[in-house]
Amino acid sequence: MQAKSPFLYFSSFFQQAGEVGLLLFKTFKNLFKKPWEKKIFLQQLEEVGIKSLPVVSLTAAFGGLVFGLQTYVGFHRYIGPGSETYGGPIISLGLSKELIPILVGLMVSGRVGSAIAAEIGTMKITEQIDALFSLGANPIRYLVVPRTLACMIMLPCLTIYGDIIGTAGGLFYNVYIMGVNRVLYIRYTLLYIQMWDVLSGLIKAAIFGIVIAIIGCWQGLKTEGGAEGVGKATTQTVVVASIIILIINFFLSKALPG
Amino acid sequence: MIRVIDLHIAFGQNKVLRGINLTLKKGETLVVIGQSGSGKSVLIRHLIGLIKPDKGEIYIDGVEITRLKDDELHKITRRFGLLFQGTALFDSMTVAQNVSFGLERYTDLSREEIQERVNENLALVGLRGIENLMPHELSGGMKKRVGLARAIAYRPDIILYDEPSTGIDPIRADAINDLIIRMKHELNVSTVIITHDMTSAYKVADKIAMLYAGRIIEEGVPADIKKSQNPVVQQFIRGRAKGPIAKW
């Protein structure tokens, strides 16, 4: 097999980035154009939000527990016994600004992003998207806009929910398992955590939602070659969306104040 | 009503259409025949704007559609009904939802009137009582007929049929031919049909055009096509394995 030249890799990367950018542009251009696909939008809200609750609950709970565990160990070992009460704000800050938005983003990209790519990819190879077009429906408005809006709205909701579950997990480990003073733990948490810490996590989550939906739709819309193509599209969606989430999370953390 | 001028399209190195010229008047039925893979479906997809040509123009009632923006193009394509070769039914919707898709979006009909129109169209294609079934519960032939009911449901001005009789028994296929003729007479629709089925072609066509090597090599009324002196046309319409057309 002949190796691909670096130039081809670069041109392919820019071509794909251009395709994603164009899809994003078209999606936002169609966001407020009629007809609104209310029924599909509501279905997607349920698909992205309600149906993701179990997986988000589990990951947030165990994320909070393990973060609580390591924070406790850190304070206990390096600062000394008694200092573990300061773990509360650290846990809440870390969870709401970084860990929960990332975990929710990765979980939803695996659960919803892959489903979007598989559904749209199957529609593509069975000519259903062409059928939409032939019946006068704009595929971007019908397929991409409701999914993008649903992900953009539901990821922050899931993140808030995950923040609560994760923080409760951290508190549970420190207070009820390790015996840290409950009153001081909660007081310090409320004292040092700021509204902006939570809000910046929600902004990130909304952006991750857009990334997941757009990558899933993009992969779905360019699916070719039958069942194998659908399989590739779903895998690519999860891999690409997860990588983008991790990369832009760093830049968002740097860019967002606080 | 439809005018195609010097249409060219290539996919990579494969030049599929190399200068197609066609004209279809209001209420006329054109049947395009040609080998599998000769570009017939590609031609029909150009007419509805699913593919943009590399070169050439397509006029629908005087409007050149190949350079229209999506929203403007959709206003034109709402006048089309297209029966897909593979039916392309929406697999997450029931039969009734499939048939009513265009009606719900682009007509002012009430819910009851839409229901009535769905039943009427399903009855037209010989299907009753299947409104609530999902596409995966239907046979291939039934899917084809539901696809046909969907294509004609909102009474388009132009109907494109991509192999309407493929996968259907001869009796049903003839019933579909009758339906195509009936739609033409009752609604004065313009029709483009792609088929390999010469019996069907002779029955429904006002004009037959043969697509070969990316060009229309013969065009005329069925009687003229039958009498064509072109050996390629003769080989195709008679279904002979031996002749100037390469086997594979």
Coordinates of C-alpha atoms in Angstrom, one line a residue:
Chain A
M1 CA 0.0 0.0 0.0
Q2 CA 1.3 3.4 -1.0
A3 CA 1.9 5.8 1.9
K4 CA -0.2 9.1 1.8
S5 CA 1.9 12.2 1.4
P6 CA 1.9 14.8 4.2
F7 CA 0.5 17.3 1.7
L8 CA -2.5 15.0 1.1
Y9 CA -3.1 14.7 4.9
F10 CA -3.0 18.5 5.2
S11 CA -5.3 19.1 2.2
S12 CA -7.7 16.4 3.5
F13 CA -7.7 17.9 7.0
F14 CA -8.5 21.4 5.6
Q15 CA -11.2 20.0 3.3
Q16 CA -12.9 18.3 6.2
A17 CA -12.6 21.3 8.4
G18 CA -14.2 23.4 5.6
E19 CA -17.1 20.9 5.3
V20 CA -17.8 21.1 9.0
G21 CA -17.5 24.9 9.0
L22 CA -19.9 25.1 6.0
L23 CA -22.4 22.8 7.7
L24 CA -22.2 24.8 10.9
F25 CA -22.8 28.0 8.9
K26 CA -25.8 26.5 7.1
T27 CA -27.2 25.3 10.4
F28 CA -27.1 28.6 12.0
K29 CA -28.4 30.3 8.9
N30 CA -31.4 28.0 9.0
L31 CA -32.0 28.2 12.7
F32 CA -34.8 30.7 12.6
K33 CA -36.2 29.9 9.2
K34 CA -39.7 28.4 9.0
P35 CA -41.0 25.7 8.9
W36 CA -39.8 24.7 12.4
E37 CA -39.6 21.1 13.0
K38 CA -41.2 21.2 16.5
K39 CA -42.0 17.5 16.7
I40 CA -38.5 16.4 15.7
F41 CA -37.0 19.0 18.1
L42 CA -39.1 17.7 21.0
Q43 CA -38.1 14.1 20.1
Q44 CA -34.5 15.1 20.1
L45 CA -34.8 16.9 23.4
E46 CA -36.0 13.6 24.9
E47 CA -33.4 11.6 23.1
V48 CA -30.4 13.8 24.1
G49 CA -31.6 14.8 27.5
I50 CA -34.0 12.4 29.2
K51 CA -32.4 9.3 27.8
S52 CA -29.0 10.4 28.8
L53 CA -29.9 10.8 32.4
P54 CA -28.9 7.3 33.6
V55 CA -25.4 7.4 32.0
V56 CA -24.8 11.0 33.2
S57 CA -26.0 10.0 36.7
L58 CA -23.6 7.1 36.9
T59 CA -20.6 9.0 35.5
A60 CA -21.2 12.1 37.6
A61 CA -21.7 10.1 40.8
F62 CA -18.6 8.1 40.4
G63 CA -16.6 11.1 39.0
G64 CA -17.6 13.0 42.2
L65 CA -16.8 10.1 44.4
V66 CA -13.3 9.6 43.0
F67 CA -12.6 13.3 42.8
G68 CA -13.7 13.5 46.5
L69 CA -11.4 10.6 47.3
Q70 CA -8.3 12.1 45.7
T71 CA -9.0 15.5 47.1
Y72 CA -9.3 14.1 50.6
V73 CA -6.0 12.2 50.1
G74 CA -4.3 15.3 48.8
F75 CA -5.3 17.6 51.6
H76 CA -4.7 14.9 54.3
R77 CA -1.3 14.0 53.0
Y78 CA 0.2 17.4 52.0
I79 CA -1.5 19.9 54.2
G80 CA -2.5 17.8 57.2
P81 CA -5.4 16.3 59.1
G82 CA -8.3 18.8 59.5
S83 CA -7.6 20.6 56.2
E84 CA -9.9 18.2 54.3
T85 CA -12.8 20.5 54.9
Y86 CA -11.3 22.8 52.2
G87 CA -11.8 20.0 49.7
G88 CA -15.4 21.0 49.2
P89 CA -14.8 24.1 47.0
I90 CA -12.0 22.4 45.1
I91 CA -14.3 19.5 44.3
S92 CA -17.2 21.8 43.3
L93 CA -14.9 24.0 41.2
G94 CA -13.2 21.1 39.4
L95 CA -16.4 19.3 38.8
S96 CA -18.5 22.2 37.6
K97 CA -15.8 23.9 35.5
E98 CA -14.0 20.9 34.0
L99 CA -14.9 17.3 34.9
I100 CA -18.7 17.3 34.5
P101 CA -18.9 19.2 31.2
I102 CA -16.1 16.9 29.8
L103 CA -17.7 13.7 31.1
V104 CA -21.2 14.8 29.9
G105 CA -19.7 15.8 26.5
L106 CA -17.8 12.5 26.1
M107 CA -20.8 10.4 27.3
V108 CA -23.3 12.2 25.0
S109 CA -20.9 12.0 22.1
G110 CA -20.8 8.2 22.6
R111 CA -24.5 7.8 23.1
V112 CA -26.1 10.5 21.0
G113 CA -23.4 11.5 18.5
S114 CA -23.1 8.0 17.3
A115 CA -26.9 7.6 17.1
I116 CA -27.2 10.8 15.0
A117 CA -24.5 9.6 12.6
A118 CA -26.0 6.1 12.3
E119 CA -29.6 7.4 11.8
I120 CA -28.6 10.1 9.2
G121 CA -26.1 7.8 7.6
T122 CA -28.7 5.1 7.1
M123 CA -31.1 7.7 5.7
K124 CA -28.3 8.8 3.3
I125 CA -27.5 5.4 1.9
T126 CA -31.2 4.4 1.6
E127 CA -31.9 7.7 -0.4
Q128 CA -34.2 9.0 2.4
I129 CA -32.4 12.3 2.5
D130 CA -32.8 12.7 -1.3
A131 CA -36.5 11.8 -0.7
L132 CA -36.7 14.7 1.8
F133 CA -35.2 17.0 -0.7
S134 CA -37.6 15.8 -3.4
L135 CA -40.6 16.4 -1.2
G136 CA -39.4 20.0 -0.8
A137 CA -38.0 19.7 2.7
N138 CA -34.6 21.2 3.4
P139 CA -32.4 18.4 4.9
I140 CA -30.4 20.9 7.0
R141 CA -33.6 22.4 8.5
Y142 CA -35.2 19.0 8.9
L143 CA -32.4 16.9 10.3
V144 CA -29.5 19.1 11.4
V145 CA -31.1 22.1 13.0
P146 CA -33.4 20.2 15.5
R147 CA -30.5 18.0 16.6
T148 CA -28.1 20.8 17.0
L149 CA -30.6 22.9 19.0
A150 CA -31.5 19.9 21.2
C151 CA -27.8 19.1 22.0
M152 CA -27.0 22.8 22.6
I153 CA -29.9 23.1 25.1
M154 CA -29.7 19.7 26.7
L155 CA -26.0 19.5 27.4
P156 CA -26.0 22.4 29.8
C157 CA -29.1 20.9 31.5
L158 CA -27.3 17.5 31.9
T159 CA -24.3 19.4 33.1
I160 CA -26.2 21.2 35.9
Y161 CA -27.7 17.8 36.8
G162 CA -24.3 16.2 36.7
D163 CA -22.8 19.1 38.9
I164 CA -25.4 18.4 41.6
I165 CA -24.9 14.6 41.5
G166 CA -21.1 14.9 41.3
T167 CA -20.9 17.5 44.2
A168 CA -23.2 15.2 46.2
G169 CA -20.8 12.3 45.5
G170 CA -17.8 14.3 46.7
L171 CA -19.6 15.4 49.8
F172 CA -20.8 11.8 50.4
Y173 CA -17.3 10.4 50.3
N174 CA -15.7 13.1 52.4
V175 CA -18.4 13.6 55.0
Y176 CA -20.1 10.2 55.3
I177 CA -17.2 7.9 54.5
M178 CA -14.2 9.8 55.8
G179 CA -15.9 11.7 58.5
V180 CA -15.0 15.3 57.4
N181 CA -16.9 18.0 59.3
R182 CA -20.1 18.4 57.3
V183 CA -20.9 22.0 58.4
L184 CA -17.4 23.3 57.5
Y185 CA -17.3 21.4 54.3
I186 CA -20.6 22.9 53.1
R187 CA -19.8 26.4 54.4
Y188 CA -16.4 26.5 52.6
T189 CA -18.0 25.1 49.4
L190 CA -20.7 27.8 49.4
L191 CA -18.1 30.5 50.4
Y192 CA -15.6 29.9 47.7
I193 CA -17.6 28.6 44.7
Q194 CA -18.8 31.4 42.5
M195 CA -21.7 31.5 40.1
W196 CA -19.3 32.1 37.2
D197 CA -17.6 28.8 37.9
V198 CA -20.9 27.0 37.2
L199 CA -21.8 29.2 34.3
S200 CA -18.5 28.7 32.5
G201 CA -19.1 24.9 32.7
L202 CA -22.5 25.4 31.2
I203 CA -21.1 27.5 28.3
K204 CA -18.6 24.8 27.6
A205 CA -21.4 22.2 27.6
A206 CA -23.5 24.2 25.1
I207 CA -20.5 24.4 22.8
F208 CA -19.8 20.7 23.2
G209 CA -23.4 20.0 22.3
I210 CA -23.0 21.9 19.1
V211 CA -19.8 20.0 18.3
I212 CA -21.5 16.6 19.0
A213 CA -24.5 17.4 16.8
I214 CA -22.6 18.9 13.9
I215 CA -19.9 16.2 13.8
G216 CA -22.7 13.5 14.0
C217 CA -24.7 15.1 11.2
W218 CA -21.7 15.8 9.1
Q219 CA -20.5 12.2 9.3
G220 CA -24.1 11.0 8.7
L221 CA -24.6 13.2 5.6
K222 CA -21.3 12.1 4.0
T223 CA -21.9 8.4 4.6
E224 CA -21.3 6.1 1.6
G225 CA -21.1 2.5 0.9
G226 CA -23.7 0.7 2.9
A227 CA -23.6 -0.8 6.4
E228 CA -19.8 -0.5 6.5
G229 CA -20.1 3.2 5.8
V230 CA -22.6 3.6 8.6
G231 CA -20.2 1.8 11.0
K232 CA -17.4 4.0 10.0
A233 CA -19.5 7.2 10.4
T234 CA -20.5 6.3 13.9
T235 CA -17.0 5.4 15.0
Q236 CA -15.6 8.6 13.4
T237 CA -18.2 10.7 15.1
V238 CA -17.3 9.4 18.6
V239 CA -13.5 9.7 17.9
V240 CA -13.6 13.1 16.2
A241 CA -16.2 14.7 18.6
S242 CA -14.3 13.4 21.7
I243 CA -11.0 14.8 20.5
I244 CA -12.5 18.1 19.5
I245 CA -14.2 18.3 23.0
L246 CA -10.9 17.7 24.8
I247 CA -9.0 20.2 22.7
I248 CA -11.5 23.0 22.8
N249 CA -12.0 22.5 26.5
F250 CA -8.5 23.6 27.1
F251 CA -8.9 26.7 25.0
L252 CA -12.3 27.5 26.5
S253 CA -10.8 27.1 30.0
K254 CA -8.1 29.6 29.0
A255 CA -10.5 32.0 27.3
L256 CA -13.4 32.0 29.8
P257 CA -12.7 34.3 32.8
G258 CA -12.5 33.0 36.3
Chain B
M1 CA -42.0 22.9 -19.6
I2 CA -38.7 21.0 -19.0
R3 CA -35.7 21.7 -21.2
V4 CA -32.3 20.2 -20.7
I5 CA -29.4 21.7 -22.7
D6 CA -26.0 20.2 -23.1
L7 CA -25.9 18.5 -19.7
H8 CA -22.5 17.1 -18.6
I9 CA -21.5 15.4 -15.4
A10 CA -18.5 13.3 -14.4
F11 CA -17.8 11.4 -11.2
G12 CA -14.0 11.4 -11.0
Q13 CA -12.8 10.1 -14.3
N14 CA -16.2 8.6 -15.2
K15 CA -18.0 10.9 -17.6
V16 CA -21.6 9.8 -17.1
L17 CA -23.5 12.4 -19.1
R18 CA -21.8 14.0 -22.1
G19 CA -24.1 16.5 -23.5
I20 CA -27.8 15.6 -22.9
N21 CA -30.4 17.6 -24.7
L22 CA -34.1 16.9 -24.0
T23 CA -37.4 18.7 -24.1
L24 CA -40.6 17.8 -22.4
K25 CA -43.9 19.6 -23.0
K26 CA -46.7 20.1 -20.4
G27 CA -48.7 16.9 -20.1
E28 CA -46.2 14.8 -22.1
T29 CA -44.7 11.5 -21.0
L30 CA -41.1 10.8 -21.8
V31 CA -39.6 7.4 -21.2
V32 CA -35.8 7.2 -20.9
I33 CA -34.4 3.8 -21.6
G34 CA -30.8 2.6 -21.4
Q35 CA -28.5 0.0 -19.9
S36 CA -28.0 -0.3 -16.1
G37 CA -25.3 2.2 -15.1
S38 CA -25.9 4.4 -18.2
G39 CA -26.8 7.4 -16.1
K40 CA -30.6 7.4 -16.3
S41 CA -31.0 7.9 -12.6
V42 CA -28.3 10.6 -12.6
L43 CA -30.3 12.4 -15.3
I44 CA -33.5 12.3 -13.3
R45 CA -31.7 13.5 -10.2
H46 CA -30.5 16.5 -12.1
L47 CA -34.0 17.4 -13.0
I48 CA -35.0 17.7 -9.4
G49 CA -31.8 19.5 -8.3
L50 CA -30.3 16.6 -6.3
I51 CA -27.2 16.8 -8.4
K52 CA -25.6 19.9 -9.9
P53 CA -24.2 19.4 -13.4
D54 CA -20.6 20.2 -14.3
K55 CA -21.9 22.0 -17.4
G56 CA -25.3 22.6 -19.0
E57 CA -28.7 24.1 -18.1
I58 CA -32.1 22.8 -17.0
Y59 CA -35.1 25.0 -17.4
I60 CA -38.4 24.3 -15.6
D61 CA -41.1 26.5 -17.0
G62 CA -38.4 28.9 -18.1
V63 CA -36.5 29.0 -14.8
E64 CA -33.0 27.8 -14.9
I65 CA -32.6 25.6 -11.8
T66 CA -28.9 24.5 -11.8
R67 CA -27.7 27.7 -10.2
L68 CA -30.6 28.4 -7.9
K69 CA -30.0 28.7 -4.1
D70 CA -31.5 25.9 -1.9
D71 CA -34.6 27.8 -0.9
E72 CA -35.5 28.9 -4.4
L73 CA -34.8 25.4 -5.7
H74 CA -37.1 23.9 -3.0
K75 CA -40.0 26.1 -4.3
I76 CA -39.5 24.5 -7.7
T77 CA -38.9 21.0 -6.4
R78 CA -42.2 21.1 -4.5
R79 CA -43.9 20.9 -7.9
F80 CA -42.2 17.5 -8.5
G81 CA -43.1 14.0 -7.3
L82 CA -40.3 11.5 -7.5
L83 CA -40.6 7.7 -7.2
F84 CA -37.3 6.4 -6.1
Q85 CA -35.8 3.2 -7.5
G86 CA -35.3 1.9 -3.9
T87 CA -38.5 3.5 -2.7
A88 CA -36.7 5.7 -0.1
L89 CA -39.6 5.5 2.4
F90 CA -38.9 7.2 5.7
D91 CA -38.3 4.1 7.9
S92 CA -39.1 6.0 11.2
M93 CA -42.6 6.9 9.9
T94 CA -45.8 4.9 9.3
V95 CA -47.1 4.4 5.8
A96 CA -49.7 7.2 6.4
Q97 CA -47.0 9.6 7.7
N98 CA -44.9 8.8 4.6
V99 CA -47.7 9.5 2.2
S100 CA -48.8 12.7 4.0
F101 CA -45.3 14.1 4.4
G102 CA -45.6 16.6 1.5
L103 CA -49.3 17.3 2.2
E104 CA -48.7 18.3 5.8
R105 CA -46.0 20.7 4.9
Y106 CA -47.0 22.3 1.7
T107 CA -50.8 22.3 1.6
D108 CA -53.5 24.0 3.7
L109 CA -55.5 20.8 4.0
S110 CA -57.1 19.9 7.3
R111 CA -56.1 16.8 9.2
E112 CA -59.3 15.0 8.0
E113 CA -58.7 16.1 4.4
I114 CA -55.1 14.8 4.6
Q115 CA -56.3 11.5 6.0
E116 CA -58.8 11.3 3.2
R117 CA -56.1 12.0 0.6
V118 CA -53.8 9.4 2.1
N119 CA -56.5 6.8 1.9
E120 CA -57.4 7.8 -1.6
N121 CA -53.8 7.6 -2.8
L122 CA -53.2 4.3 -1.1
A123 CA -56.4 2.9 -2.7
L124 CA -55.1 4.2 -6.1
V125 CA -52.1 2.0 -5.8
G126 CA -54.1 -1.0 -4.6
L127 CA -53.2 -0.7 -0.9
R128 CA -55.9 -0.4 1.8
G129 CA -55.7 -0.8 5.5
I130 CA -52.0 -0.5 5.8
E131 CA -51.8 3.1 7.0
N132 CA -50.4 2.3 10.4
L133 CA -47.8 -0.2 9.2
M134 CA -44.1 0.6 9.3
P135 CA -42.1 0.3 6.0
H136 CA -40.1 -2.7 7.4
E137 CA -43.4 -4.6 7.6
L138 CA -44.1 -4.3 3.9
S139 CA -43.0 -6.4 1.0
G140 CA -40.8 -4.9 -1.7
G141 CA -43.7 -4.4 -4.1
M142 CA -45.8 -2.8 -1.4
K143 CA -43.0 -0.4 -0.6
K144 CA -42.8 0.6 -4.2
R145 CA -46.5 1.3 -4.3
V146 CA -46.4 3.3 -1.1
G147 CA -43.5 5.3 -2.6
L148 CA -45.7 5.9 -5.7
A149 CA -48.6 7.0 -3.4
R150 CA -46.3 9.4 -1.7
A151 CA -45.0 10.8 -5.0
I152 CA -48.4 11.6 -6.3
A153 CA -50.1 12.5 -3.0
Y154 CA -49.8 16.3 -3.3
R155 CA -50.7 16.3 -7.0
P156 CA -47.4 17.5 -8.4
D157 CA -47.1 19.1 -11.9
I158 CA -44.2 16.9 -12.9
I159 CA -43.8 13.3 -11.8
L160 CA -40.5 11.4 -12.2
Y161 CA -40.5 7.6 -11.9
D162 CA -37.3 5.8 -11.5
E163 CA -38.0 2.2 -12.6
P164 CA -41.6 2.1 -11.4
S165 CA -42.3 -1.5 -12.3
T166 CA -39.0 -3.1 -11.0
G167 CA -39.7 -5.6 -8.3
I168 CA -43.5 -5.7 -8.9
D169 CA -45.4 -8.6 -10.5
P170 CA -46.5 -8.1 -14.1
I171 CA -50.2 -7.5 -13.2
R172 CA -49.3 -4.9 -10.6
A173 CA -46.8 -3.4 -13.0
D174 CA -49.5 -3.0 -15.7
A175 CA -51.8 -1.5 -13.0
I176 CA -49.1 1.1 -12.3
N177 CA -48.8 1.8 -16.1
D178 CA -52.6 2.5 -16.1
L179 CA -52.2 4.7 -13.1
I180 CA -49.4 6.7 -14.8
I181 CA -51.6 7.2 -17.8
R182 CA -54.6 8.1 -15.6
M183 CA -52.5 10.7 -13.7
K184 CA -51.5 12.2 -17.0
H185 CA -55.0 12.5 -18.4
E186 CA -56.7 13.6 -15.2
L187 CA -54.1 16.0 -13.8
N188 CA -52.3 16.8 -17.1
V189 CA -48.9 16.1 -15.4
S190 CA -45.7 15.9 -17.3
T191 CA -43.9 12.6 -16.7
V192 CA -40.4 11.3 -17.0
I193 CA -40.0 7.6 -16.5
I194 CA -36.9 5.6 -16.4
T195 CA -37.3 1.9 -17.2
H196 CA -35.9 -1.2 -18.7
D197 CA -39.3 -2.6 -19.2
M198 CA -40.1 -2.1 -22.9
T199 CA -43.7 -3.3 -22.6
S200 CA -44.3 -0.6 -20.1
A201 CA -42.4 2.0 -22.1
Y202 CA -44.5 1.3 -25.2
K203 CA -47.7 1.5 -23.3
V204 CA -47.1 4.8 -21.4
A205 CA -44.7 6.8 -23.5
D206 CA -45.5 9.7 -25.8
K207 CA -41.8 9.8 -26.5
I208 CA -38.9 7.4 -25.8
A209 CA -35.3 8.5 -25.6
M210 CA -32.4 6.1 -25.5
L211 CA -29.4 7.0 -23.3
Y212 CA -26.2 5.4 -24.4
A213 CA -22.6 6.4 -23.7
G214 CA -23.7 9.6 -21.9
R215 CA -25.8 10.8 -24.8
I216 CA -29.3 10.6 -26.2
I217 CA -28.7 8.5 -29.3
E218 CA -32.3 8.2 -30.4
E219 CA -35.5 10.0 -29.5
G220 CA -39.0 9.6 -30.9
V221 CA -42.5 8.2 -30.5
P222 CA -42.7 4.5 -29.6
A223 CA -43.4 3.5 -33.2
D224 CA -40.3 5.3 -34.4
I225 CA -38.1 3.7 -31.8
K226 CA -39.4 0.2 -32.7
K227 CA -38.4 0.9 -36.3
S228 CA -35.0 2.5 -35.5
Q229 CA -32.2 1.7 -37.8
N230 CA -29.7 2.2 -35.0
P231 CA -28.2 -1.3 -34.0
V232 CA -27.6 -0.2 -30.5
V233 CA -31.3 0.7 -30.0
Q234 CA -32.4 -2.4 -31.7
Q235 CA -30.2 -4.6 -29.5
F236 CA -31.5 -2.9 -26.4
I237 CA -35.3 -2.9 -27.2
R238 CA -35.1 -6.5 -28.3
G239 CA -33.0 -7.5 -25.3
R240 CA -30.3 -9.4 -27.3
A241 CA -27.1 -10.4 -25.7
K242 CA -25.2 -10.1 -29.0
G243 CA -24.7 -6.8 -30.6
P244 CA -22.8 -3.5 -30.6
I245 CA -23.4 -2.9 -26.9
A246 CA -20.6 -4.3 -24.8
K247 CA -21.9 -7.1 -22.5
W248 CA -20.5 -5.7 -19.2

